[in-house]
C-alpha positions as a Markdown table, in Angstrom:
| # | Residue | x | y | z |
|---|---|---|---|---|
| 1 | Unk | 147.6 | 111.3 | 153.2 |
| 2 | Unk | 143.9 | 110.7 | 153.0 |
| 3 | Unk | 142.6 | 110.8 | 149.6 |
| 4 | Unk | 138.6 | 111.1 | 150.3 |
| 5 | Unk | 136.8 | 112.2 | 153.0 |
| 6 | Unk | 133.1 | 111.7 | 153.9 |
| 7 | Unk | 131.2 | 113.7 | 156.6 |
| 8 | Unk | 127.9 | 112.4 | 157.8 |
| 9 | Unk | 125.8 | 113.3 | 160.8 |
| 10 | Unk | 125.2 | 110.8 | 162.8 |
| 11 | Unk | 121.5 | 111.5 | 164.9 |
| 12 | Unk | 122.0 | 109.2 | 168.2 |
| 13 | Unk | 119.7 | 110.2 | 171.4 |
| 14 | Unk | 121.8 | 108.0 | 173.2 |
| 15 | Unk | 125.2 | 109.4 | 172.6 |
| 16 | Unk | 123.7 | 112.9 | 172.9 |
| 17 | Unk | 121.8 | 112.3 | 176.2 |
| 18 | Unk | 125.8 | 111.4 | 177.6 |
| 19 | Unk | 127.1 | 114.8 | 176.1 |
| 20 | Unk | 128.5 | 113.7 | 173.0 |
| 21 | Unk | 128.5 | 116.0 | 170.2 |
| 22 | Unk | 125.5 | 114.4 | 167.4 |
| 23 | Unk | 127.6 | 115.0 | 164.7 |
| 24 | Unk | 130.5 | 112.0 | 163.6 |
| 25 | Unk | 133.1 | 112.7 | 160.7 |
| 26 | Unk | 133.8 | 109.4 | 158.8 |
| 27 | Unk | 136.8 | 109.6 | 157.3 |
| 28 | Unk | 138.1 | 106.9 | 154.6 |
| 29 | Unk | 141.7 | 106.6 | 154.3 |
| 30 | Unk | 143.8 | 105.0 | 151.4 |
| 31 | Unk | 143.9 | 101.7 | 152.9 |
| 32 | Unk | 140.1 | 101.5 | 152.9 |
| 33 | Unk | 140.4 | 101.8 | 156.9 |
| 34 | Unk | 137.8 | 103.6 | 158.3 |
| 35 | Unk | 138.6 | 106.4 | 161.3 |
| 36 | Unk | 135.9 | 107.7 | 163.1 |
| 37 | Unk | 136.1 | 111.1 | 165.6 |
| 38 | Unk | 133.5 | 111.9 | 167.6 |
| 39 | Unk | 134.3 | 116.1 | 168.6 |
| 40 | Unk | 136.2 | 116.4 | 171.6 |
| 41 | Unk | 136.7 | 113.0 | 171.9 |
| 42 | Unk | 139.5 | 110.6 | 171.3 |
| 43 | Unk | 139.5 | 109.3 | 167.8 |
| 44 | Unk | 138.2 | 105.6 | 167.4 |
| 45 | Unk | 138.7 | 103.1 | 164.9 |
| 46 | Unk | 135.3 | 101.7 | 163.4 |
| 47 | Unk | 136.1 | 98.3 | 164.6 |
| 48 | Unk | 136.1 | 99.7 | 168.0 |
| 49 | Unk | 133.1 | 102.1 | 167.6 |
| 50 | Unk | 131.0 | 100.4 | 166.1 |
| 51 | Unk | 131.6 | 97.7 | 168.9 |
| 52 | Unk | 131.3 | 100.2 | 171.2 |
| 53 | Unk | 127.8 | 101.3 | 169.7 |
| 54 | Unk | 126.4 | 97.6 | 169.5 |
| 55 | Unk | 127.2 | 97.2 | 173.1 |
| 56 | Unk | 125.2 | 100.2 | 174.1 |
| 57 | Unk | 122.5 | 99.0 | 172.0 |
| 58 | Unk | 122.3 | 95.2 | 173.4 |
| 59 | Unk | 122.8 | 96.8 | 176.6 |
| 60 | Unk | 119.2 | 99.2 | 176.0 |
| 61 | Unk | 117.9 | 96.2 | 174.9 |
| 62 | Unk | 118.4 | 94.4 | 177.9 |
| 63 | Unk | 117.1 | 97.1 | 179.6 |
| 64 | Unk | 113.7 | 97.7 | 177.8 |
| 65 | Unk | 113.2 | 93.4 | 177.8 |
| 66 | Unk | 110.6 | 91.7 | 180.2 |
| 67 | Unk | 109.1 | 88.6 | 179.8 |
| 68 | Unk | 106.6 | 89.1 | 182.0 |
| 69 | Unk | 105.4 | 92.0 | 179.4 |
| 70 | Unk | 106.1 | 90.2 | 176.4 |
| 71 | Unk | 103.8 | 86.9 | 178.7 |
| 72 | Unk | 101.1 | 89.8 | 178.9 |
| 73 | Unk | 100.8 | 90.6 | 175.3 |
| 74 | Unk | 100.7 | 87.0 | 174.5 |
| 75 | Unk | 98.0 | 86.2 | 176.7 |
| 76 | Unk | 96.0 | 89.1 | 175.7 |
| 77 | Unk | 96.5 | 88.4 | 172.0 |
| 78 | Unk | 95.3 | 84.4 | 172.6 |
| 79 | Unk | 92.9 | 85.6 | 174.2 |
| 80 | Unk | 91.9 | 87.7 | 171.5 |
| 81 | Unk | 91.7 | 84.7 | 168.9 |
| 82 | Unk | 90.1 | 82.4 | 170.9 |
| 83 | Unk | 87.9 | 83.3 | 173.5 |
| 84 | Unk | 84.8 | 81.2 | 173.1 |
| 85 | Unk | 82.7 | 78.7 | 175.8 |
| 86 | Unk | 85.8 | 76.1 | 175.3 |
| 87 | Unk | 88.4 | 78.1 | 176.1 |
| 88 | Unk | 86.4 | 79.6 | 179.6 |
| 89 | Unk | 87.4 | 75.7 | 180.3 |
| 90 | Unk | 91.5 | 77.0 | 180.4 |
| 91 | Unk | 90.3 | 79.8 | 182.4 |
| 92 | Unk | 87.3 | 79.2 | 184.4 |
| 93 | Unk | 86.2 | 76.6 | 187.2 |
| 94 | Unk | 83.8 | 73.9 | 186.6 |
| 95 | Unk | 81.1 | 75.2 | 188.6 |
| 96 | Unk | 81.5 | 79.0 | 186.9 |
| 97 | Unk | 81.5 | 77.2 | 183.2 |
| 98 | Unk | 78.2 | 75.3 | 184.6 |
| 99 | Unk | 76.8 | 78.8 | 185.4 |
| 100 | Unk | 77.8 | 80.3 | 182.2 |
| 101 | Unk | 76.4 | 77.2 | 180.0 |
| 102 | Unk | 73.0 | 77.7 | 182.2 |
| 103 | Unk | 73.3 | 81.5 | 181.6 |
| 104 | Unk | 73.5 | 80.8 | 177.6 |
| 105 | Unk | 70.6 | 78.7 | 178.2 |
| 106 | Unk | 68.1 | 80.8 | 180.3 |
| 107 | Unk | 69.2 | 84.0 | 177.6 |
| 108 | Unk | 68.5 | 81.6 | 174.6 |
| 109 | Unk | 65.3 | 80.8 | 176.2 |
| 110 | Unk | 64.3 | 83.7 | 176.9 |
| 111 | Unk | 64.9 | 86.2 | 174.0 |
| 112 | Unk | 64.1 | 82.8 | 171.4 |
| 113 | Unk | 67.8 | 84.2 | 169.8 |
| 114 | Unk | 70.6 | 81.4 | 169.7 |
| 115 | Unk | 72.8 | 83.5 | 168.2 |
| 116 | Unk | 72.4 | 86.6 | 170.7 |
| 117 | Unk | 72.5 | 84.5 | 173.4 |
| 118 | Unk | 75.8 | 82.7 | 171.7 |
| 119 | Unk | 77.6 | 86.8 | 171.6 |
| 120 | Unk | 76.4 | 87.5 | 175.2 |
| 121 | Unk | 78.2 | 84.3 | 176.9 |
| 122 | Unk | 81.0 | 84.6 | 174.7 |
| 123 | Unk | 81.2 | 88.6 | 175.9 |
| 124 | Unk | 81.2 | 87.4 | 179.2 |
| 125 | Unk | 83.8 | 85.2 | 179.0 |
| 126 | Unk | 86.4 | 88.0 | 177.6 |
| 127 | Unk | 85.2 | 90.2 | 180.2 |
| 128 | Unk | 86.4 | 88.1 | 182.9 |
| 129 | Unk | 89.3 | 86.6 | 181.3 |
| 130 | Unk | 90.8 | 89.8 | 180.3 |
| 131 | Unk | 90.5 | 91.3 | 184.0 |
| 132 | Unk | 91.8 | 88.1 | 185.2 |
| 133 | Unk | 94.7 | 89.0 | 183.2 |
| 134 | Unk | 95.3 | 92.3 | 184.3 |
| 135 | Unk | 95.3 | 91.2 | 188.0 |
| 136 | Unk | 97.5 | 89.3 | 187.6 |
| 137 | Unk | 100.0 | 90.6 | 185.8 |
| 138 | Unk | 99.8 | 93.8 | 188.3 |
| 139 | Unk | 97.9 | 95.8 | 186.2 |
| 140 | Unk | 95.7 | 97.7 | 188.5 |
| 141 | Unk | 96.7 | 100.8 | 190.4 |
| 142 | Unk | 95.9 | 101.1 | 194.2 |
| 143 | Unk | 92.5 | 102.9 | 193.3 |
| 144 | Unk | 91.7 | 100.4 | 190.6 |
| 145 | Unk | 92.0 | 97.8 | 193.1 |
| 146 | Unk | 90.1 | 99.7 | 195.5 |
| 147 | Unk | 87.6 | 100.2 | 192.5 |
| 148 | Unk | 87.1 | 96.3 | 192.3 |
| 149 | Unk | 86.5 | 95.9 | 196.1 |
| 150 | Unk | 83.6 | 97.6 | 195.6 |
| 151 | Unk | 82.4 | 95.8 | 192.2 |
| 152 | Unk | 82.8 | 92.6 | 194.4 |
| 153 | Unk | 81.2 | 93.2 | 196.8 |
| 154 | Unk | 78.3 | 94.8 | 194.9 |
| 155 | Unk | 78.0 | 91.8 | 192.4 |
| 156 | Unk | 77.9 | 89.7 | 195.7 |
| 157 | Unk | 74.8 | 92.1 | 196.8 |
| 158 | Unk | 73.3 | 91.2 | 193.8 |
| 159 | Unk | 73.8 | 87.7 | 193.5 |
| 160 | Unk | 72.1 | 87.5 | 196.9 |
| 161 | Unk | 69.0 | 89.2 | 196.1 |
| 162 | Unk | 68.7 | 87.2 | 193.1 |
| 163 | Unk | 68.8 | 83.7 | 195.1 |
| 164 | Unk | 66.1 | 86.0 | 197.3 |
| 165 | Unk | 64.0 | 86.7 | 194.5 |
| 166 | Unk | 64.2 | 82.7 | 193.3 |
| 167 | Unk | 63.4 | 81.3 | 196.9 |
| 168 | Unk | 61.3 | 83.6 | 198.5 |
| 169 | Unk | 57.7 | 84.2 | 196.6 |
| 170 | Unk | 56.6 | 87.7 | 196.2 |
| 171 | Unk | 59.8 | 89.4 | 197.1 |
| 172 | Unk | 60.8 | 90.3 | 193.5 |
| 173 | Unk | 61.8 | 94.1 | 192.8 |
| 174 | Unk | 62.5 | 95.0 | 189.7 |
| 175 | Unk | 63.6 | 98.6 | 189.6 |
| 176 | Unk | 66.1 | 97.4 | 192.8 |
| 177 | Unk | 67.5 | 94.7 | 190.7 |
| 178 | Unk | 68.0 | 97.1 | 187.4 |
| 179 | Unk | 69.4 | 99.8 | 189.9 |
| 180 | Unk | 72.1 | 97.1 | 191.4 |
| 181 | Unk | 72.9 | 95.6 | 188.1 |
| 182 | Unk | 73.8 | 99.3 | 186.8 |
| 183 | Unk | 75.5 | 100.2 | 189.5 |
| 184 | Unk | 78.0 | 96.8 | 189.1 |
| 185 | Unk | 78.2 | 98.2 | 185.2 |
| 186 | Unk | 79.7 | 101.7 | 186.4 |
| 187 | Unk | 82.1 | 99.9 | 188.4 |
| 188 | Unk | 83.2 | 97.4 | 186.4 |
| 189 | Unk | 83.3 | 99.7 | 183.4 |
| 190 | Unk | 85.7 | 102.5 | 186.1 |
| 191 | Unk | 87.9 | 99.3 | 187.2 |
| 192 | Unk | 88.8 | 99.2 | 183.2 |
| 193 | Unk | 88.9 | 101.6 | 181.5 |
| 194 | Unk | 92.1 | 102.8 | 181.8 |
| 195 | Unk | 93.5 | 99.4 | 180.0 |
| 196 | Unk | 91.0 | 97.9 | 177.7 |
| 197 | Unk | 89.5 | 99.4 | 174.6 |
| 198 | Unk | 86.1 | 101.0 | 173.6 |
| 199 | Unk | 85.6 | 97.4 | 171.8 |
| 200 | Unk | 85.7 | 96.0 | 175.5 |
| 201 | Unk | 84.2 | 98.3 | 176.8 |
| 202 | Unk | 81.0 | 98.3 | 174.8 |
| 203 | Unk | 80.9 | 94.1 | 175.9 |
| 204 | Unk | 80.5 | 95.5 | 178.7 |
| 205 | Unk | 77.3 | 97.4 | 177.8 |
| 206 | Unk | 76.0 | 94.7 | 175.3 |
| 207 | Unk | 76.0 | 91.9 | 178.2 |
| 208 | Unk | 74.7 | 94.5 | 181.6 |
| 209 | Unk | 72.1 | 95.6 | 178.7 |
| 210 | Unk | 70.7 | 92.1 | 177.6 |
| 211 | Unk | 70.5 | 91.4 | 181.5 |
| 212 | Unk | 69.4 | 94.4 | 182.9 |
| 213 | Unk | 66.4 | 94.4 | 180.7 |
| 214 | Unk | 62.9 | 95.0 | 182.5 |
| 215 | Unk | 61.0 | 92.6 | 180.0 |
| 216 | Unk | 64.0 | 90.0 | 180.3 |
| 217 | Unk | 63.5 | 90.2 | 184.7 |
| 218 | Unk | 59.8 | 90.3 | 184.5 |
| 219 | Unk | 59.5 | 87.0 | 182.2 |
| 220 | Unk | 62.4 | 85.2 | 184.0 |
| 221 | Unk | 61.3 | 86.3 | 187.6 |
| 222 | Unk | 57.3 | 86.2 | 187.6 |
| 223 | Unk | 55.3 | 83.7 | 189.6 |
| 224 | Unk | 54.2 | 81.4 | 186.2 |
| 225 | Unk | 57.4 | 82.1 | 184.4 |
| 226 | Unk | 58.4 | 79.3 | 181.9 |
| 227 | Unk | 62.4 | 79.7 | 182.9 |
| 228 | Unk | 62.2 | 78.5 | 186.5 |
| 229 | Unk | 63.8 | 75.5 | 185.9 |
| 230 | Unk | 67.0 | 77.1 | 184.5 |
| 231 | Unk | 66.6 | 80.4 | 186.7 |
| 232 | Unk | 66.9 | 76.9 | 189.5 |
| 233 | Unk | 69.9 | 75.4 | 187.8 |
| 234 | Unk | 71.6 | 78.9 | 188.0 |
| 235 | Unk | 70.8 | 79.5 | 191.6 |
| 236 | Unk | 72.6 | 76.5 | 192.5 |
| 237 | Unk | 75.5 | 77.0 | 190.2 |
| 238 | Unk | 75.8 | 80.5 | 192.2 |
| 239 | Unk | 75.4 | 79.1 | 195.6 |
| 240 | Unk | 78.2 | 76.6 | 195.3 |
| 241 | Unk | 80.5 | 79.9 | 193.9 |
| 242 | Unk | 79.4 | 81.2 | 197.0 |
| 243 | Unk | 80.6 | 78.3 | 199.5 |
| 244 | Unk | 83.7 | 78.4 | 198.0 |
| 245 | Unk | 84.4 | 82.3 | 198.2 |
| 246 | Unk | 84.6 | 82.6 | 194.4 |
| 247 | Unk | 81.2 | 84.7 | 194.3 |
């Protein structure tokens, strides 16, 4: 005989999504066994149930584990504590840390703000780290990809007429460089937007705004301009990027 009895529903999308019936009666018998029946089922012991149930759950478990995810959020959340000049080191080759230390340099010189120019390599650096990220884990859809074909390319036409501008006297346009620099911030801002934040996104803005500045190009680029030494040191960072196909 079976002194108490206890009925419980038991919710479990699992069980339900193989036709079982949600609701479990847990009986407790004199002998402090416990009997479980699920409806319409053969009755199972709660030993063997509940064994049953942990075996389903490891098995989802197993199922819903991948390193290579739990790699992605790892690298995204280091990233996210550390991203400063040193760590571009981890990330980035000698000659594109040169070209971001001469960046820092010509900004600082320019705009007379350490601290700006500090924020705007240091936004950089994220920027490139984090899409460096995405790539490789297989982040980007077909169009996405497609999408930074064309910011490659574009950021290549840009980097070319900025070597022009350096080398060849009186060829500096201004409105064609602000119209190029824009037009690599749309598509750098399309290739991510689908996976980083507006935080991100506005690093985005912050650095293509410091850059594509008309007073900023017009003091770095005219004839008696103070920053031709560094605006030199950067041109040669950018064409040994471009020997070796990294720019």
């Amino acid at each position: 005989m079976i002194d108490e009895a206890l009925t419980e529903k038991y919710q479990n999308p699992k069980l339900a999504d193989e036709g079982w019936t949600e609701t479990v009666m847990l009986k407790q018998s004199r002998d402090e066994r416990l009997n479980f029946r699920i409806d319409g089922c053969v009755p199972f012991s709660g030993r063997s149930l509940l064994s049953s149930l942990k075996e389903k759950m490891l098995n989802l478990g197993d199922a819903n584990f991948r390193a290579k995810d739990i790699g992605f959020r790892a690298q995204k959340k280091l990233l996210s504590r550390m991203a400063n000049k040193s760590i571009a080191k981890v990330f980035i080759d000698d000659t594109t840390g040169c070209l971001l230390d001469n960046l820092y340099r010509l900004g600082r010189s320019v705009s007379g703000n350490k601290k700006e120019a500090e924020k705007v390599v240091k936004n950089i650096i994220k920027i490139v780290i984090k899409i460096g990220i995405l790539y490789r884990n297989d982040q980007f859809n077909q169009e996405e990809l497609w999408t930074a074909e064309q910011f490659k390319h574009k950021f290549h036409s840009t980097a070319m007429a900025i070597i022009s501008f350096f080398e060849v006297d009186f060829s500096y346009d201004r409105n064609f460089l602000l119209q190029a620099l824009n037009e690599c911030r749309a598509l750098l801002k399309n290739l991510v937007s689908r996976h980083l934040t507006d935080k991100s996104l506005n690093r985005i803005d912050h650095v293509f705004n410091f850059f594509a500045n008309p007073s900023f190009l017009d003091d770095v680029f005219s004839r008696d301009s103070s920053h031709k030494e560094l605006l030199s040191k950067i041109v040669s960072d950018m064409h040994k990027l471009m020997e070796d196909g990294s720019l």
